[in-house]
Amino acid sequence: MALFNKKSKENTEVKVDERLQHIAFIMDGNGRWAKKRGMPREYGHTQGAKVFKEITEYCGDIGINTVTVYAFSTENWKRPKAEVDAIMKLFIDYIYEALNVMMKKDICIKFLGDKSPLPDKMKELMTEVEEGSKNNKKHLNIAINYGGKDEIVHAVNTAIAEGITEITEKDIEDRLYTKGQMMPDLIFRTAGEQRLSNFLMWQSAYSEFYFTDTLWPDLKPEHIDAAVENFYQRQRRYGGL
Ligand code: FPP
């Protein structure tokens, strides 16, 4: 099956099939991108938010069913308050426009993570967007105040509170923030680091990884095309032969 239908040298039309249904991004490098330009880190996050919209839209266009992004970790609260406030403002601005976009594009949006410490207005908006889009077919997961370890502990404690005494893998999977969704086929990290940083620890058990030195705000559709092409050269054996 032709995944890469070359229209011309410059214009490659990429389409994915059922082997690549879920791609997850660790959006790293906003701060470095701003520093290189002599600008405050917040400027990098603003550009990062624009690129987040472009890249998630592009992934939908090439047929990816589920996109997950790591937007704010449980550890990111350690950053200076001004930076945290600027990131939260970007989230709120985005959430305001999200429902409209999600309905037009048939996307169900879900926020992964512990919402409890987030501002009340933001929590209300998040719930409104999740409820409003829940019957849509494609998925966009935005991890905010998310930690993979925290998610697993939360799932186990929920199972215990429900009276389950011998916990199975399915008991945990059914209580993750990503309940009912496909596991990520590909985890894509920008900006040179090659680590998971507490992202989707359970879900990534058999994910493929792709790393690029490109900083998140410089990411373009052609970087996605390169990752897709690379993914299709891999053999996934899931522990078998
Ligand atoms: C990592 O770069 C980026 C973050 C911790 C924040 C990510 C937030 C965005 C891209 C905005 C997303 C917006 C929406 C609407 C979802 P870094 O600051 O760690 O970069 P550095 O490693 O170069 O310092």
mmCIF file of C-alpha atoms and ligand atoms in Angstrom:
data_model
loop_
_atom_site.group_PDB
_atom_site.id
_atom_site.type_symbol
_atom_site.label_atom_id
_atom_site.label_comp_id
_atom_site.label_asym_id
_atom_site.label_seq_id
_atom_site.Cartn_x
_atom_site.Cartn_y
_atom_site.Cartn_z
ATOM 1 C CA MET A 1 0.000 0.000 0.000
ATOM 2 C CA ALA A 2 1.383 3.410 -0.968
ATOM 3 C CA LEU A 3 1.725 5.534 2.114
ATOM 4 C CA PHE A 4 3.814 8.142 0.406
ATOM 5 C CA ASN A 5 2.199 9.385 -2.702
ATOM 6 C CA LYS A 6 4.700 11.788 -4.185
ATOM 7 C CA LYS A 7 2.837 14.543 -5.992
ATOM 8 C CA SER A 8 6.067 16.330 -6.816
ATOM 9 C CA LYS A 9 9.520 16.747 -5.289
ATOM 10 C CA GLU A 10 8.306 19.501 -2.971
ATOM 11 C CA ASN A 11 4.883 18.134 -2.233
ATOM 12 C CA THR A 12 4.662 14.760 -0.531
ATOM 13 C CA GLU A 13 1.231 13.556 0.363
ATOM 14 C CA VAL A 14 1.517 11.370 3.432
ATOM 15 C CA LYS A 15 -1.317 9.217 4.698
ATOM 16 C CA VAL A 16 -1.143 6.814 7.612
ATOM 17 C CA ASP A 17 -2.935 3.492 8.000
ATOM 18 C CA GLU A 18 -4.107 1.431 10.996
ATOM 19 C CA ARG A 19 -0.511 0.791 12.097
ATOM 20 C CA LEU A 20 -0.126 4.428 13.124
ATOM 21 C CA GLN A 21 -3.269 5.578 14.857
ATOM 22 C CA HIS A 22 -1.895 7.363 17.897
ATOM 23 C CA ILE A 23 1.037 9.766 18.071
ATOM 24 C CA ALA A 24 2.116 11.445 21.295
ATOM 25 C CA PHE A 25 4.349 14.515 21.478
ATOM 26 C CA ILE A 26 6.733 15.739 24.136
ATOM 27 C CA MET A 27 6.817 19.383 23.093
ATOM 28 C CA ASP A 28 10.262 20.422 24.282
ATOM 29 C CA GLY A 29 12.519 23.356 23.522
ATOM 30 C CA ASN A 30 10.310 26.431 23.794
ATOM 31 C CA GLY A 31 12.633 28.057 26.313
ATOM 32 C CA ARG A 32 15.771 27.437 24.227
ATOM 33 C CA TRP A 33 14.030 28.694 21.097
ATOM 34 C CA ALA A 34 13.237 32.003 22.831
ATOM 35 C CA LYS A 35 16.706 32.286 24.386
ATOM 36 C CA LYS A 36 18.342 31.895 20.960
ATOM 37 C CA ARG A 37 16.397 34.982 19.920
ATOM 38 C CA GLY A 38 17.219 36.943 23.084
ATOM 39 C CA MET A 39 13.562 36.779 24.106
ATOM 40 C CA PRO A 40 11.871 35.733 27.378
ATOM 41 C CA ARG A 41 10.868 32.067 27.738
ATOM 42 C CA GLU A 42 7.197 33.049 27.594
ATOM 43 C CA TYR A 43 7.713 34.102 23.977
ATOM 44 C CA GLY A 44 8.818 30.548 23.212
ATOM 45 C CA HIS A 45 5.660 29.147 24.774
ATOM 46 C CA THR A 46 3.481 31.513 22.726
ATOM 47 C CA GLN A 47 5.158 30.296 19.552
ATOM 48 C CA GLY A 48 4.901 26.734 20.908
ATOM 49 C CA ALA A 49 1.137 27.097 21.266
ATOM 50 C CA LYS A 50 0.848 28.191 17.606
ATOM 51 C CA VAL A 51 2.903 25.219 16.484
ATOM 52 C CA PHE A 52 0.809 22.906 18.683
ATOM 53 C CA LYS A 53 -2.282 23.976 16.700
ATOM 54 C CA GLU A 54 -0.572 23.555 13.318
ATOM 55 C CA ILE A 55 0.960 20.177 14.116
ATOM 56 C CA THR A 56 -2.136 18.648 15.697
ATOM 57 C CA GLU A 57 -4.167 19.800 12.719
ATOM 58 C CA TYR A 58 -1.625 18.324 10.307
ATOM 59 C CA CYS A 59 -1.678 14.982 12.147
ATOM 60 C CA GLY A 60 -5.465 14.892 11.713
ATOM 61 C CA ASP A 61 -5.094 15.734 8.011
ATOM 62 C CA ILE A 62 -2.791 12.773 7.373
ATOM 63 C CA GLY A 63 -5.208 10.397 9.068
ATOM 64 C CA ILE A 64 -3.900 10.036 12.608
ATOM 65 C CA ASN A 65 -6.855 9.222 14.863
ATOM 66 C CA THR A 66 -5.399 10.183 18.248
ATOM 67 C CA VAL A 67 -2.890 12.869 19.162
ATOM 68 C CA THR A 68 -1.639 13.355 22.704
ATOM 69 C CA VAL A 69 0.523 16.261 23.805
ATOM 70 C CA TYR A 70 2.475 16.770 27.008
ATOM 71 C CA ALA A 71 1.646 20.376 27.797
ATOM 72 C CA PHE A 72 2.394 20.693 31.526
ATOM 73 C CA SER A 73 3.846 18.110 33.868
ATOM 74 C CA THR A 74 3.317 17.656 37.597
ATOM 75 C CA GLU A 75 6.928 18.895 37.912
ATOM 76 C CA ASN A 76 6.476 22.073 35.819
ATOM 77 C CA TRP A 77 5.025 23.939 38.840
ATOM 78 C CA LYS A 78 8.667 24.332 39.980
ATOM 79 C CA ARG A 79 9.174 26.972 37.260
ATOM 80 C CA PRO A 80 9.026 30.719 38.054
ATOM 81 C CA LYS A 81 5.460 31.912 38.719
ATOM 82 C CA ALA A 82 5.515 34.335 35.770
ATOM 83 C CA GLU A 83 6.290 31.473 33.388
ATOM 84 C CA VAL A 84 3.646 29.174 34.895
ATOM 85 C CA ASP A 85 1.067 31.992 34.691
ATOM 86 C CA ALA A 86 1.949 32.646 31.042
ATOM 87 C CA ILE A 87 1.554 28.947 30.166
ATOM 88 C CA MET A 88 -1.806 28.775 32.003
ATOM 89 C CA LYS A 89 -2.987 31.841 30.077
ATOM 90 C CA LEU A 90 -2.109 30.120 26.793
ATOM 91 C CA PHE A 91 -4.124 27.069 27.881
ATOM 92 C CA ILE A 92 -7.143 29.186 28.843
ATOM 93 C CA ASP A 93 -7.026 31.118 25.546
ATOM 94 C CA TYR A 94 -6.849 27.847 23.649
ATOM 95 C CA ILE A 95 -9.637 26.166 25.624
ATOM 96 C CA TYR A 96 -11.936 29.127 24.847
ATOM 97 C CA GLU A 97 -11.590 28.468 21.128
ATOM 98 C CA ALA A 98 -11.294 24.670 21.367
ATOM 99 C CA LEU A 99 -14.940 23.576 21.443
ATOM 100 C CA ASN A 100 -15.732 25.274 18.157
ATOM 101 C CA VAL A 101 -12.705 23.763 16.460
ATOM 102 C CA MET A 102 -13.325 20.289 17.928
ATOM 103 C CA MET A 103 -16.930 20.193 16.718
ATOM 104 C CA LYS A 104 -15.950 21.252 13.180
ATOM 105 C CA LYS A 105 -13.182 18.645 13.006
ATOM 106 C CA ASP A 106 -15.016 15.808 14.802
ATOM 107 C CA ILE A 107 -12.434 15.657 17.592
ATOM 108 C CA CYS A 108 -13.077 14.556 21.161
ATOM 109 C CA ILE A 109 -10.823 16.514 23.489
ATOM 110 C CA LYS A 110 -9.672 15.155 26.808
ATOM 111 C CA PHE A 111 -7.411 16.653 29.421
ATOM 112 C CA LEU A 112 -5.142 14.093 31.025
ATOM 113 C CA GLY A 113 -3.981 14.828 34.543
ATOM 114 C CA ASP A 114 -5.077 16.007 37.957
ATOM 115 C CA LYS A 115 -7.248 19.063 37.413
ATOM 116 C CA SER A 116 -7.680 19.839 41.120
ATOM 117 C CA PRO A 117 -4.935 22.508 41.536
ATOM 118 C CA LEU A 118 -5.907 24.371 38.347
ATOM 119 C CA PRO A 119 -7.806 27.686 38.455
ATOM 120 C CA ASP A 120 -11.610 27.183 38.873
ATOM 121 C CA LYS A 121 -12.495 28.989 35.650
ATOM 122 C CA MET A 122 -10.071 26.800 33.741
ATOM 123 C CA LYS A 123 -11.522 23.616 35.256
ATOM 124 C CA GLU A 124 -15.046 24.701 34.286
ATOM 125 C CA LEU A 125 -13.968 25.367 30.700
ATOM 126 C CA MET A 126 -12.115 22.073 30.485
ATOM 127 C CA THR A 127 -15.175 20.135 31.633
ATOM 128 C CA GLU A 128 -17.387 22.057 29.206
ATOM 129 C CA VAL A 129 -15.099 21.237 26.256
ATOM 130 C CA GLU A 130 -14.754 17.577 27.277
ATOM 131 C CA GLU A 131 -18.505 17.149 27.691
ATOM 132 C CA GLY A 132 -19.351 19.023 24.503
ATOM 133 C CA SER A 133 -16.964 17.031 22.314
ATOM 134 C CA LYS A 134 -17.256 13.583 23.916
ATOM 135 C CA ASN A 135 -19.166 11.932 21.061
ATOM 136 C CA ASN A 136 -16.673 12.984 18.368
ATOM 137 C CA LYS A 137 -14.640 10.304 16.611
ATOM 138 C CA LYS A 138 -11.028 11.489 16.639
ATOM 139 C CA HIS A 139 -9.096 12.262 19.815
ATOM 140 C CA LEU A 140 -6.918 15.064 21.081
ATOM 141 C CA ASN A 141 -5.506 14.513 24.559
ATOM 142 C CA ILE A 142 -3.821 17.419 26.286
ATOM 143 C CA ALA A 143 -1.820 16.427 29.342
ATOM 144 C CA ILE A 144 -1.938 19.229 31.906
ATOM 145 C CA ASN A 145 -0.661 18.721 35.449
ATOM 146 C CA TYR A 146 0.063 15.223 34.251
ATOM 147 C CA GLY A 147 2.556 12.711 35.591
ATOM 148 C CA GLY A 148 2.769 9.091 34.492
ATOM 149 C CA LYS A 149 3.584 7.817 37.978
ATOM 150 C CA ASP A 150 0.805 9.921 39.452
ATOM 151 C CA GLU A 151 -1.644 8.489 36.906
ATOM 152 C CA ILE A 152 -0.770 4.885 37.791
ATOM 153 C CA VAL A 153 -0.966 5.543 41.551
ATOM 154 C CA HIS A 154 -4.326 7.254 41.016
ATOM 155 C CA ALA A 155 -5.613 4.268 39.005
ATOM 156 C CA VAL A 156 -4.487 1.758 41.656
ATOM 157 C CA ASN A 157 -5.998 3.777 44.505
ATOM 158 C CA THR A 158 -9.279 4.086 42.600
ATOM 159 C CA ALA A 159 -9.374 0.302 42.148
ATOM 160 C CA ILE A 160 -8.649 -0.246 45.854
ATOM 161 C CA ALA A 161 -11.378 2.242 46.826
ATOM 162 C CA GLU A 162 -13.768 0.218 44.666
ATOM 163 C CA GLY A 163 -12.958 -2.849 46.740
ATOM 164 C CA ILE A 164 -10.748 -4.674 44.234
ATOM 165 C CA THR A 165 -8.225 -6.737 46.195
ATOM 166 C CA GLU A 166 -6.216 -8.381 43.425
ATOM 167 C CA ILE A 167 -5.464 -5.776 40.779
ATOM 168 C CA THR A 168 -5.046 -6.832 37.143
ATOM 169 C CA GLU A 169 -3.525 -4.911 34.225
ATOM 170 C CA LYS A 170 -7.036 -4.332 32.919
ATOM 171 C CA ASP A 171 -8.140 -2.878 36.284
ATOM 172 C CA ILE A 172 -5.343 -0.309 35.938
ATOM 173 C CA GLU A 173 -5.928 0.393 32.245
ATOM 174 C CA ASP A 174 -9.612 0.985 32.897
ATOM 175 C CA ARG A 175 -8.741 3.673 35.432
ATOM 176 C CA LEU A 176 -6.081 5.598 33.513
ATOM 177 C CA TYR A 177 -6.909 9.037 32.118
ATOM 178 C CA THR A 178 -6.683 7.437 28.668
ATOM 179 C CA LYS A 179 -9.302 4.775 29.465
ATOM 180 C CA GLY A 180 -10.760 3.206 26.342
ATOM 181 C CA GLN A 181 -8.201 4.784 24.017
ATOM 182 C CA MET A 182 -5.501 3.193 21.898
ATOM 183 C CA MET A 183 -1.953 3.066 23.243
ATOM 184 C CA PRO A 184 0.495 5.437 21.516
ATOM 185 C CA ASP A 185 2.141 3.863 18.486
ATOM 186 C CA LEU A 186 4.749 6.590 18.310
ATOM 187 C CA ILE A 187 6.153 8.955 20.930
ATOM 188 C CA PHE A 188 7.850 11.955 19.350
ATOM 189 C CA ARG A 189 10.141 14.217 21.359
ATOM 190 C CA THR A 190 11.674 17.448 20.131
ATOM 191 C CA ALA A 191 14.747 19.408 21.254
ATOM 192 C CA GLY A 192 17.346 16.690 21.588
ATOM 193 C CA GLU A 193 16.624 15.015 24.932
ATOM 194 C CA GLN A 194 16.017 11.298 24.688
ATOM 195 C CA ARG A 195 13.885 10.502 27.701
ATOM 196 C CA LEU A 196 10.264 9.967 28.669
ATOM 197 C CA SER A 197 10.128 12.490 31.558
ATOM 198 C CA ASN A 198 7.203 10.797 33.325
ATOM 199 C CA PHE A 199 4.951 10.885 30.238
ATOM 200 C CA LEU A 200 2.538 8.005 29.470
ATOM 201 C CA MET A 201 4.614 5.514 31.453
ATOM 202 C CA TRP A 202 2.030 2.750 31.345
ATOM 203 C CA GLN A 203 0.792 3.448 27.832
ATOM 204 C CA SER A 204 4.286 3.563 26.274
ATOM 205 C CA ALA A 205 5.146 -0.084 27.087
ATOM 206 C CA TYR A 206 5.334 -0.963 23.366
ATOM 207 C CA SER A 207 5.502 2.473 21.765
ATOM 208 C CA GLU A 208 8.111 3.364 19.198
ATOM 209 C CA PHE A 209 10.203 6.456 19.947
ATOM 210 C CA TYR A 210 11.328 9.205 17.620
ATOM 211 C CA PHE A 211 13.682 11.989 18.628
ATOM 212 C CA THR A 212 14.713 15.103 16.770
ATOM 213 C CA ASP A 213 17.031 17.983 17.681
ATOM 214 C CA THR A 214 14.520 20.432 16.217
ATOM 215 C CA LEU A 215 13.043 22.690 18.884
ATOM 216 C CA TRP A 216 9.268 22.450 19.243
ATOM 217 C CA PRO A 217 8.556 25.999 17.933
ATOM 218 C CA ASP A 218 10.516 25.140 14.749
ATOM 219 C CA LEU A 219 8.564 21.939 14.072
ATOM 220 C CA LYS A 220 6.963 21.703 10.626
ATOM 221 C CA PRO A 221 4.760 19.140 8.869
ATOM 222 C CA GLU A 222 7.823 17.813 7.046
ATOM 223 C CA HIS A 223 9.267 16.696 10.411
ATOM 224 C CA ILE A 224 6.096 14.688 10.969
ATOM 225 C CA ASP A 225 6.425 13.189 7.479
ATOM 226 C CA ALA A 226 10.015 12.143 8.294
ATOM 227 C CA ALA A 227 8.904 10.516 11.559
ATOM 228 C CA VAL A 228 6.062 8.698 9.809
ATOM 229 C CA GLU A 229 8.408 7.422 7.121
ATOM 230 C CA ASN A 230 10.855 6.268 9.799
ATOM 231 C CA PHE A 231 8.052 4.585 11.790
ATOM 232 C CA TYR A 232 7.024 2.507 8.785
ATOM 233 C CA GLN A 233 10.550 1.122 8.488
ATOM 234 C CA ARG A 234 10.284 -0.433 11.937
ATOM 235 C CA GLN A 235 9.114 -3.894 12.870
ATOM 236 C CA ARG A 236 6.949 -4.061 15.966
ATOM 237 C CA ARG A 237 7.072 -7.466 17.581
ATOM 238 C CA TYR A 238 5.504 -6.807 20.991
ATOM 239 C CA GLY A 239 7.896 -9.287 22.568
ATOM 240 C CA GLY A 240 7.137 -11.976 19.968
ATOM 241 C CA LEU A 241 9.293 -13.080 17.053
HETATM 242 C C1 FPP B 1 8.681 22.591 27.098
HETATM 243 O O1 FPP B 1 9.647 23.504 26.676
HETATM 244 C C2 FPP B 1 7.381 23.191 27.054
HETATM 245 C C3 FPP B 1 6.526 23.342 28.107
HETATM 246 C C4 FPP B 1 6.796 22.912 29.489
HETATM 247 C C5 FPP B 1 5.238 23.993 27.940
HETATM 248 C C6 FPP B 1 4.514 23.463 26.744
HETATM 249 C C7 FPP B 1 3.487 24.387 26.395
HETATM 250 C C8 FPP B 1 3.200 24.714 25.111
HETATM 251 C C9 FPP B 1 3.893 24.238 23.906
HETATM 252 C C10 FPP B 1 2.091 25.522 24.859
HETATM 253 C C11 FPP B 1 0.993 24.563 24.516
HETATM 254 C C12 FPP B 1 -0.186 25.268 24.413
HETATM 255 C C13 FPP B 1 -1.366 24.688 24.346
HETATM 256 C C14 FPP B 1 -2.465 25.574 24.006
HETATM 257 C C15 FPP B 1 -1.626 23.246 24.606
HETATM 258 P P1 FPP B 1 10.682 24.024 27.739
HETATM 259 O O2 FPP B 1 10.140 25.265 28.343
HETATM 260 O O3 FPP B 1 10.990 22.956 28.733
HETATM 261 O O4 FPP B 1 11.899 24.327 26.837
HETATM 262 P P2 FPP B 1 13.439 24.263 27.234
HETATM 263 O O5 FPP B 1 13.746 22.818 27.538
HETATM 264 O O6 FPP B 1 14.126 24.760 25.998
HETATM 265 O O7 FPP B 1 13.636 25.152 28.414
#
